[in-house]
Amino acid sequence: MTTTDTLTVNPVLRVAPAAPAEAAAHFRASLAFHADVSDVAAALGAGGDPGFVVLDSRSTAAWDQGHVPGAVHLPTALIPEQAGQLLDRAVPVVTYCWGPGCNGATRAALVLAELGYQVKEMLGGFEYWVREGFEFETWEGRERRAADPLTAPSDGGDCGC
């Protein structure tokens, strides 16, 4: 089988991987724009000032269903008129929305960046916050669900990544 045949039948390699230097630049840039729920939870749980604020960009009904403890609630549509009253431009913002199937956190991050805020998006959103077993708040109080063993280490420890 020739290389051409291999690339034709293999959808992963149909487009060749980037050169290592290009890949390193891409992944370095990606980390400048994204944080995962485990890292956000670890920073918030370490005590003291984490150096960023978490922003929930969902509707009030969604916020009431559950949100990250200590998060600021600011739906995307209200960011232009209310961000200046709720957020300090000197403090980075980590946005989240429902989950990986929703781009609400991306839209909120875009609006904030256009207003001059340093911003990252929390990958996985509220869905993965809950699926990884982190505590969340509702209008009734705090809750925690068991971690989904397919999304978090079953022993509750560090995943090693």
mmCIF file of C-alpha atoms in Angstrom:
data_model
loop_
_atom_site.group_PDB
_atom_site.id
_atom_site.type_symbol
_atom_site.label_atom_id
_atom_site.label_comp_id
_atom_site.label_asym_id
_atom_site.label_seq_id
_atom_site.Cartn_x
_atom_site.Cartn_y
_atom_site.Cartn_z
ATOM 1 C CA MET A 1 0.000 0.000 0.000
ATOM 2 C CA THR A 2 1.411 3.408 -0.928
ATOM 3 C CA THR A 3 1.420 6.525 1.228
ATOM 4 C CA THR A 4 -1.285 7.965 -1.014
ATOM 5 C CA ASP A 5 -3.457 4.882 -0.424
ATOM 6 C CA THR A 6 -2.907 5.119 3.340
ATOM 7 C CA LEU A 7 -3.884 8.794 3.407
ATOM 8 C CA THR A 8 -6.939 8.100 1.267
ATOM 9 C CA VAL A 9 -8.322 5.414 3.587
ATOM 10 C CA ASN A 10 -7.235 7.028 6.862
ATOM 11 C CA PRO A 11 -9.382 10.071 7.751
ATOM 12 C CA VAL A 12 -7.011 11.069 10.571
ATOM 13 C CA LEU A 13 -4.055 11.479 8.244
ATOM 14 C CA ARG A 14 -5.936 12.641 5.144
ATOM 15 C CA VAL A 15 -4.660 16.094 6.125
ATOM 16 C CA ALA A 16 -1.089 15.752 7.371
ATOM 17 C CA PRO A 17 -0.278 16.860 10.938
ATOM 18 C CA ALA A 18 1.265 20.302 11.305
ATOM 19 C CA ALA A 19 4.989 20.705 11.686
ATOM 20 C CA PRO A 20 6.044 20.437 15.348
ATOM 21 C CA ALA A 21 6.831 24.159 15.652
ATOM 22 C CA GLU A 22 3.449 25.091 14.171
ATOM 23 C CA ALA A 23 1.706 22.621 16.479
ATOM 24 C CA ALA A 24 3.514 24.032 19.523
ATOM 25 C CA ALA A 25 2.467 27.580 18.585
ATOM 26 C CA HIS A 26 -1.144 26.488 18.097
ATOM 27 C CA PHE A 27 -1.396 24.594 21.391
ATOM 28 C CA ARG A 28 0.389 27.376 23.310
ATOM 29 C CA ALA A 29 -2.138 29.847 21.893
ATOM 30 C CA SER A 30 -5.022 27.522 22.760
ATOM 31 C CA LEU A 31 -3.946 27.468 26.409
ATOM 32 C CA ALA A 32 -3.978 31.284 26.411
ATOM 33 C CA PHE A 33 -7.686 31.169 25.496
ATOM 34 C CA HIS A 34 -8.960 28.155 27.447
ATOM 35 C CA ALA A 35 -9.004 26.657 30.935
ATOM 36 C CA ASP A 36 -10.563 23.341 31.898
ATOM 37 C CA VAL A 37 -12.992 22.797 34.749
ATOM 38 C CA SER A 38 -10.494 20.840 36.840
ATOM 39 C CA ASP A 39 -7.952 23.663 36.724
ATOM 40 C CA VAL A 40 -10.608 26.271 37.525
ATOM 41 C CA ALA A 41 -11.873 24.159 40.450
ATOM 42 C CA ALA A 42 -8.321 23.620 41.753
ATOM 43 C CA ALA A 43 -7.565 27.355 41.615
ATOM 44 C CA LEU A 44 -10.835 28.262 43.331
ATOM 45 C CA GLY A 45 -10.362 25.547 45.958
ATOM 46 C CA ALA A 46 -6.792 26.501 46.835
ATOM 47 C CA GLY A 47 -7.954 29.306 49.112
ATOM 48 C CA GLY A 48 -7.164 32.940 48.714
ATOM 49 C CA ASP A 49 -7.555 34.996 45.582
ATOM 50 C CA PRO A 50 -7.353 32.790 42.467
ATOM 51 C CA GLY A 51 -6.394 35.803 40.338
ATOM 52 C CA PHE A 52 -9.483 35.599 38.117
ATOM 53 C CA VAL A 53 -13.253 35.866 38.298
ATOM 54 C CA VAL A 54 -15.631 33.213 36.926
ATOM 55 C CA LEU A 55 -18.522 34.513 34.827
ATOM 56 C CA ASP A 56 -21.684 32.538 34.065
ATOM 57 C CA SER A 57 -23.087 33.908 30.797
ATOM 58 C CA ARG A 58 -26.369 31.953 30.853
ATOM 59 C CA SER A 59 -29.939 33.099 31.502
ATOM 60 C CA THR A 60 -31.351 33.608 34.982
ATOM 61 C CA ALA A 61 -33.370 30.386 34.667
ATOM 62 C CA ALA A 62 -30.189 28.465 33.847
ATOM 63 C CA TRP A 63 -28.280 30.181 36.685
ATOM 64 C CA ASP A 64 -31.048 29.141 39.106
ATOM 65 C CA GLN A 65 -30.712 25.490 37.989
ATOM 66 C CA GLY A 66 -27.113 25.556 39.158
ATOM 67 C CA HIS A 67 -23.896 27.518 38.854
ATOM 68 C CA VAL A 68 -20.261 27.527 39.925
ATOM 69 C CA PRO A 69 -20.013 28.794 43.533
ATOM 70 C CA GLY A 70 -18.749 32.354 43.622
ATOM 71 C CA ALA A 71 -19.375 32.961 39.917
ATOM 72 C CA VAL A 72 -20.671 36.304 38.692
ATOM 73 C CA HIS A 73 -23.932 36.007 36.793
ATOM 74 C CA LEU A 74 -23.950 38.173 33.681
ATOM 75 C CA PRO A 75 -25.871 36.951 30.631
ATOM 76 C CA THR A 76 -24.072 37.687 27.380
ATOM 77 C CA ALA A 77 -26.687 40.179 26.181
ATOM 78 C CA LEU A 78 -26.134 42.308 29.308
ATOM 79 C CA ILE A 79 -22.325 42.339 29.214
ATOM 80 C CA PRO A 80 -21.947 45.606 27.258
ATOM 81 C CA GLU A 81 -24.058 47.608 29.702
ATOM 82 C CA GLN A 82 -23.180 45.893 33.014
ATOM 83 C CA ALA A 83 -19.624 44.527 32.782
ATOM 84 C CA GLY A 84 -18.084 47.813 33.908
ATOM 85 C CA GLN A 85 -20.153 47.729 37.111
ATOM 86 C CA LEU A 86 -19.460 44.066 37.942
ATOM 87 C CA LEU A 87 -15.954 43.356 36.675
ATOM 88 C CA ASP A 88 -12.510 44.880 37.152
ATOM 89 C CA ARG A 89 -10.593 45.195 33.855
ATOM 90 C CA ALA A 90 -7.379 44.356 35.733
ATOM 91 C CA VAL A 91 -8.704 40.903 36.740
ATOM 92 C CA PRO A 92 -8.908 38.136 34.107
ATOM 93 C CA VAL A 93 -12.353 36.631 33.497
ATOM 94 C CA VAL A 94 -13.129 32.949 32.875
ATOM 95 C CA THR A 95 -16.454 32.522 31.071
ATOM 96 C CA TYR A 96 -18.678 29.471 30.980
ATOM 97 C CA CYS A 97 -22.052 28.464 29.609
ATOM 98 C CA TRP A 98 -23.883 25.112 29.520
ATOM 99 C CA GLY A 99 -21.346 22.775 27.987
ATOM 100 C CA PRO A 100 -19.265 21.801 24.990
ATOM 101 C CA GLY A 101 -22.311 21.850 22.704
ATOM 102 C CA CYS A 102 -22.965 25.515 23.484
ATOM 103 C CA ASN A 103 -20.912 28.465 22.271
ATOM 104 C CA GLY A 104 -22.394 30.952 24.733
ATOM 105 C CA ALA A 105 -19.151 31.185 26.712
ATOM 106 C CA THR A 106 -17.287 31.893 23.476
ATOM 107 C CA ARG A 107 -19.702 34.688 22.580
ATOM 108 C CA ALA A 108 -19.426 36.142 26.092
ATOM 109 C CA ALA A 109 -15.627 35.961 25.919
ATOM 110 C CA LEU A 110 -15.662 37.771 22.579
ATOM 111 C CA VAL A 111 -17.792 40.621 23.953
ATOM 112 C CA LEU A 112 -15.564 40.928 27.024
ATOM 113 C CA ALA A 113 -12.376 40.922 24.929
ATOM 114 C CA GLU A 114 -13.840 43.616 22.693
ATOM 115 C CA LEU A 115 -14.503 45.669 25.854
ATOM 116 C CA GLY A 116 -10.873 45.339 26.908
ATOM 117 C CA TYR A 117 -11.007 42.441 29.401
ATOM 118 C CA GLN A 118 -8.482 39.607 29.568
ATOM 119 C CA VAL A 119 -10.581 36.493 29.152
ATOM 120 C CA LYS A 120 -10.455 32.711 28.919
ATOM 121 C CA GLU A 121 -13.227 30.235 28.236
ATOM 122 C CA MET A 122 -13.810 27.308 30.602
ATOM 123 C CA LEU A 123 -13.899 24.195 28.427
ATOM 124 C CA GLY A 124 -16.758 21.846 29.221
ATOM 125 C CA GLY A 125 -18.881 24.539 30.837
ATOM 126 C CA PHE A 126 -21.314 23.882 33.631
ATOM 127 C CA GLU A 127 -22.048 20.388 32.299
ATOM 128 C CA TYR A 128 -18.509 19.185 32.915
ATOM 129 C CA TRP A 129 -18.272 21.093 36.187
ATOM 130 C CA VAL A 130 -21.098 18.908 37.477
ATOM 131 C CA ARG A 131 -19.972 15.737 35.657
ATOM 132 C CA GLU A 132 -16.543 15.981 37.285
ATOM 133 C CA GLY A 133 -18.195 16.078 40.700
ATOM 134 C CA PHE A 134 -17.513 19.673 41.725
ATOM 135 C CA GLU A 135 -19.838 21.457 44.115
ATOM 136 C CA PHE A 136 -22.402 23.794 42.579
ATOM 137 C CA GLU A 137 -25.043 26.186 43.880
ATOM 138 C CA THR A 138 -28.751 26.428 43.147
ATOM 139 C CA TRP A 139 -31.375 28.740 44.604
ATOM 140 C CA GLU A 140 -31.899 26.014 47.239
ATOM 141 C CA GLY A 141 -28.242 25.814 48.338
ATOM 142 C CA ARG A 142 -25.088 23.868 47.506
ATOM 143 C CA GLU A 143 -25.041 20.421 45.928
ATOM 144 C CA ARG A 144 -22.500 17.921 44.708
ATOM 145 C CA ARG A 145 -23.064 14.874 42.526
ATOM 146 C CA ALA A 146 -20.812 11.889 42.149
ATOM 147 C CA ALA A 147 -18.249 12.300 39.400
ATOM 148 C CA ASP A 148 -19.044 10.613 36.105
ATOM 149 C CA PRO A 149 -16.319 7.926 35.842
ATOM 150 C CA LEU A 150 -16.092 8.556 32.092
ATOM 151 C CA THR A 151 -15.160 12.224 32.569
ATOM 152 C CA ALA A 152 -13.157 12.283 35.806
ATOM 153 C CA PRO A 153 -10.826 9.957 37.686
ATOM 154 C CA SER A 154 -12.923 7.416 39.587
ATOM 155 C CA ASP A 155 -10.811 7.864 42.725
ATOM 156 C CA GLY A 156 -11.400 11.639 42.734
ATOM 157 C CA GLY A 157 -7.686 12.251 42.245
ATOM 158 C CA ASP A 158 -5.676 14.063 39.660
ATOM 159 C CA CYS A 159 -6.059 12.724 36.123
ATOM 160 C CA GLY A 160 -2.349 13.134 35.536
ATOM 161 C CA CYS A 161 -2.677 15.429 32.556
#
